[in-house]
Amino acid sequence: MTKENLIEKLMNEPQPLPRKVPDYMRQKGGIWYWTGAMIMIAFFYEVMTGVILFFYYQPSNAYISTENTLHIPYGTVIMTTHLYGAYIMIALVYIHLLRNLFVGSYKKPRQVQWLTGIVLMILTVAISYFGYSMTGDVLSADATDVGRGIANGFPVIGSYLSTIFLGNGSDISLFSRLEGWHIILAGSILILFAVHFFLAEYNTIMPSAKETGFKVPAIDKEEPSYKAWYPYNLLYMVQIAFFTIALIFIIPSLLTILPNVPALFSPLPQVAASSPLASSVPPYPPWFLLFVYKELDFQVSTSLGPFWAVVLFTGLPLAYLFAVPYFEKKDTLKITKRNIVVSTGVVGLIYLFGLSAWGALDPGIPVSNITGLLFFIIPLAVVIPLIYYLANRIELGKSSLGENAWKVYAILPILGFISILTGISVYSVIVYPTFYNYTAMIILLVILGLTSLATFALVYGVNFKTPTKKLTDKGHLVFGSIYAFLAIAIIAIISVMSPTQITSQGLYGVGMALLFTLAGAFVKLYRSHAFKE
Amino acid sequence: MSVPTRDEIKDKDRRNFMKLLGVMIIGAGVAGTLRSVVQNIIPPIEGGASSFPILTLYLPNGNPVSTDDLIVNNPQTVTFNFPLENEPNFLLRLGDSNNKDVEINPTEVRIPANNTKYKVPGGVGPYKSVVAASAICQHLGCIPPEIHFNPPSSSSFPGKIHCDCHGSTYDPYSGFGVVTGPTQAPLPSVVLSYDEKSDSYSATLLVGPTIYGHSSDLTGGSNITPSGKTTVTTTQ
């Protein structure tokens, strides 16, 4: 019998859509099965706000039309949440990727799903780059300059690529193209997302390790006890959606109200590129590209040129991610038996965090080959033996990690990152013993201590679980009434605020975030009341 | 069919009450969202004036600009906003290479973009040498210091207004017409009036193409306050 290929299988055995899922995916800790759903919600939020922003964006007048949007009723709310919705979407993409890397869901039968996921990540970063550059402010000018430098370095067709993506040099051509690519990429993400989603339905959501006994292929077999999609899963999705949107609202709205937000995190456009004040703004790329930015400062990058440096420093990790499902084919999902993938994942995270922080603190300062090499070698030399040692202990039953294993692996990169920061801070205290540096060092040492303690507690199997009390029937009604009272009060307060003042728009955004939080909390309450979930 | 028990009726009432609360909370969120979206997509009435205001030019120290305050062939850039806050204009007192005032005659200026012509009044002031025009380049909207006046004594583009962004050049001595591209339109001229008694200058009207980046000269910005005066600024 010949083996059917994926397309034949998809076409000839249509799958039920949407699939029913087991109850534990909607209970405490079940959120890890829905990181993809959260990305989808953020993406749809981006599409909706993006379409509204197109009413006012003029490529011929990019900077002024962007600035004017802030003074159109609720324009600040829509524009800042569009920016931060993208930031949150990218953060969620990274989280989704790492979660799936560590639990091993790239394995059979989900290889193609994993590949589409990596492509979706590249598209998401690309669309964010184009969107970020559309404002026409000084940061956008810096970003397009760096982009031109990288594109021009492409052998033979570099100058064509540069003009295809970033225009022929005039402003109108640049901003029309940024706008065009921004939409084209949104469409591409939508199409590829549909494929990714359909594959997820086809392969089923990967069940918990308890169900599969760590055996590949991990497929969820539908059982009669599974509850109907409507209303159980739908309401759960609505709950996640409300909380995700609340998160998208709260961060930029608070940053809009706060004074002196650094350029890297400011939700508002910076000064125009032609303004005399432009030189006072540090030339930052968006935070999710800070690591590329620092890589370009390395001595080896300077001699290679920007294009080959990007190929080396981002192409290699991407090629590795594409290859993961094809070289790591053991039929076990145990995290302790996948040391190569796990340790490279942890080291990669340390590089990512470390380079980003470095780029933010020391933008544009060249790094010698030796320093660069040390930066790459030290985490590698520390983490790989550590992971092997940990895995070995767990396997021999000397550590009762069990359920907590993935938490340990998740906390390790954070620990590494904080160690790097603390190291830098101790060094700066030795070189410049100022009050500010001492304060920073003490705070970082405390954080390092706490994180080490948490890691230690996880490794030696301390249980953090606290008993939860069930609400009574009347308790539900009381809490529901309190939520409703708060919601009515908030909508009453924010409805009288000026829709064009930037700070009052920030407050409106905070109010909306609270409303969405209340809505999410209410759906949770309702599920507990009606379904006892 | 069985008769529902008291407990079942109570349960149903409680469930309905919860649903009502849900409608209120989620309704508040939806109302807040809809309100902001609808109010946002209503096109704003652009700030602006219904007709050209007459604005007298003032120095930053509060005195009206007199002829002696203007330097012939000033290498520094002197601008004032007119008719709206975000529409800067050059204020030039033109002279020859010996810095003697030159009388600027009324002229006809051609717009290369559509090959039409319009009339530009000549210079004003005691020597008929003071002229003004939009300081926003008609090519892609660069503003001073990128676009600037080169005095007749300078080595490159003497006596011309040159934009460093893409090289557009305009001739202030003949109605700010186009000398070299890439621009396809002259700078819109400000019609100035001069009051001999008080030795003061006022901006009254714009002639020529529309100011770059605006749908009309009187929209797309806010009015200058207080009304009746505009202040000149001097930059390097």
mmCIF file of N, CA, C and O in Angstrom, chain A residues 10 19 21 94 116 174 229 278 284 303 325 337 410 457:
data_model
loop_
_atom_site.group_PDB
_atom_site.id
_atom_site.type_symbol
_atom_site.label_atom_id
_atom_site.label_comp_id
_atom_site.label_asym_id
_atom_site.label_seq_id
_atom_site.Cartn_x
_atom_site.Cartn_y
_atom_site.Cartn_z
ATOM 1 N N LEU A 10 -5.724 15.160 3.980
ATOM 2 C CA LEU A 10 -6.579 16.295 4.350
ATOM 3 C C LEU A 10 -7.829 16.332 3.488
ATOM 4 O O LEU A 10 -8.934 16.589 3.959
ATOM 5 N N ARG A 19 -13.154 20.857 16.705
ATOM 6 C CA ARG A 19 -13.107 19.621 17.468
ATOM 7 C C ARG A 19 -13.448 19.851 18.936
ATOM 8 O O ARG A 19 -13.145 20.886 19.500
ATOM 9 N N VAL A 21 -12.733 19.259 22.889
ATOM 10 C CA VAL A 21 -11.479 19.095 23.615
ATOM 11 C C VAL A 21 -11.783 18.571 25.016
ATOM 12 O O VAL A 21 -12.879 18.766 25.530
ATOM 13 N N TYR A 94 6.290 34.309 20.454
ATOM 14 C CA TYR A 94 7.488 33.733 21.072
ATOM 15 C C TYR A 94 7.089 32.710 22.135
ATOM 16 O O TYR A 94 7.678 31.633 22.229
ATOM 17 N N THR A 116 4.789 25.750 9.371
ATOM 18 C CA THR A 116 3.939 26.918 9.082
ATOM 19 C C THR A 116 4.015 27.900 10.248
ATOM 20 O O THR A 116 3.961 29.112 10.045
ATOM 21 N N LEU A 174 8.392 55.470 -0.538
ATOM 22 C CA LEU A 174 8.684 54.676 0.661
ATOM 23 C C LEU A 174 7.406 54.363 1.424
ATOM 24 O O LEU A 174 7.109 53.194 1.707
ATOM 25 N N TRP A 229 -18.896 21.797 21.941
ATOM 26 C CA TRP A 229 -18.143 23.030 21.728
ATOM 27 C C TRP A 229 -18.933 24.242 22.213
ATOM 28 O O TRP A 229 -18.395 25.119 22.864
ATOM 29 N N ALA A 278 15.595 65.597 16.375
ATOM 30 C CA ALA A 278 15.698 64.173 16.050
ATOM 31 C C ALA A 278 16.988 63.568 16.568
ATOM 32 O O ALA A 278 17.024 62.416 16.975
ATOM 33 N N TYR A 284 16.835 53.724 18.174
ATOM 34 C CA TYR A 284 16.417 52.385 18.548
ATOM 35 C C TYR A 284 15.586 51.733 17.456
ATOM 36 O O TYR A 284 14.754 52.394 16.840
ATOM 37 N N SER A 303 32.700 43.454 9.532
ATOM 38 C CA SER A 303 33.508 43.041 8.384
ATOM 39 C C SER A 303 32.673 42.269 7.366
ATOM 40 O O SER A 303 32.966 42.297 6.179
ATOM 41 N N PRO A 325 12.101 19.458 13.714
ATOM 42 C CA PRO A 325 11.284 18.240 13.664
ATOM 43 C C PRO A 325 11.910 17.137 12.829
ATOM 44 O O PRO A 325 11.458 15.992 12.895
ATOM 45 N N LYS A 337 14.514 13.559 27.958
ATOM 46 C CA LYS A 337 15.154 12.726 26.938
ATOM 47 C C LYS A 337 15.385 13.503 25.648
ATOM 48 O O LYS A 337 15.705 12.930 24.613
ATOM 49 N N ALA A 410 11.641 26.665 32.065
ATOM 50 C CA ALA A 410 11.210 28.018 31.717
ATOM 51 C C ALA A 410 11.914 29.054 32.582
ATOM 52 O O ALA A 410 12.215 30.152 32.121
ATOM 53 N N ALA A 457 13.546 25.843 44.701
ATOM 54 C CA ALA A 457 12.304 25.263 45.201
ATOM 55 C C ALA A 457 11.677 24.355 44.153
ATOM 56 O O ALA A 457 11.192 23.260 44.469
#
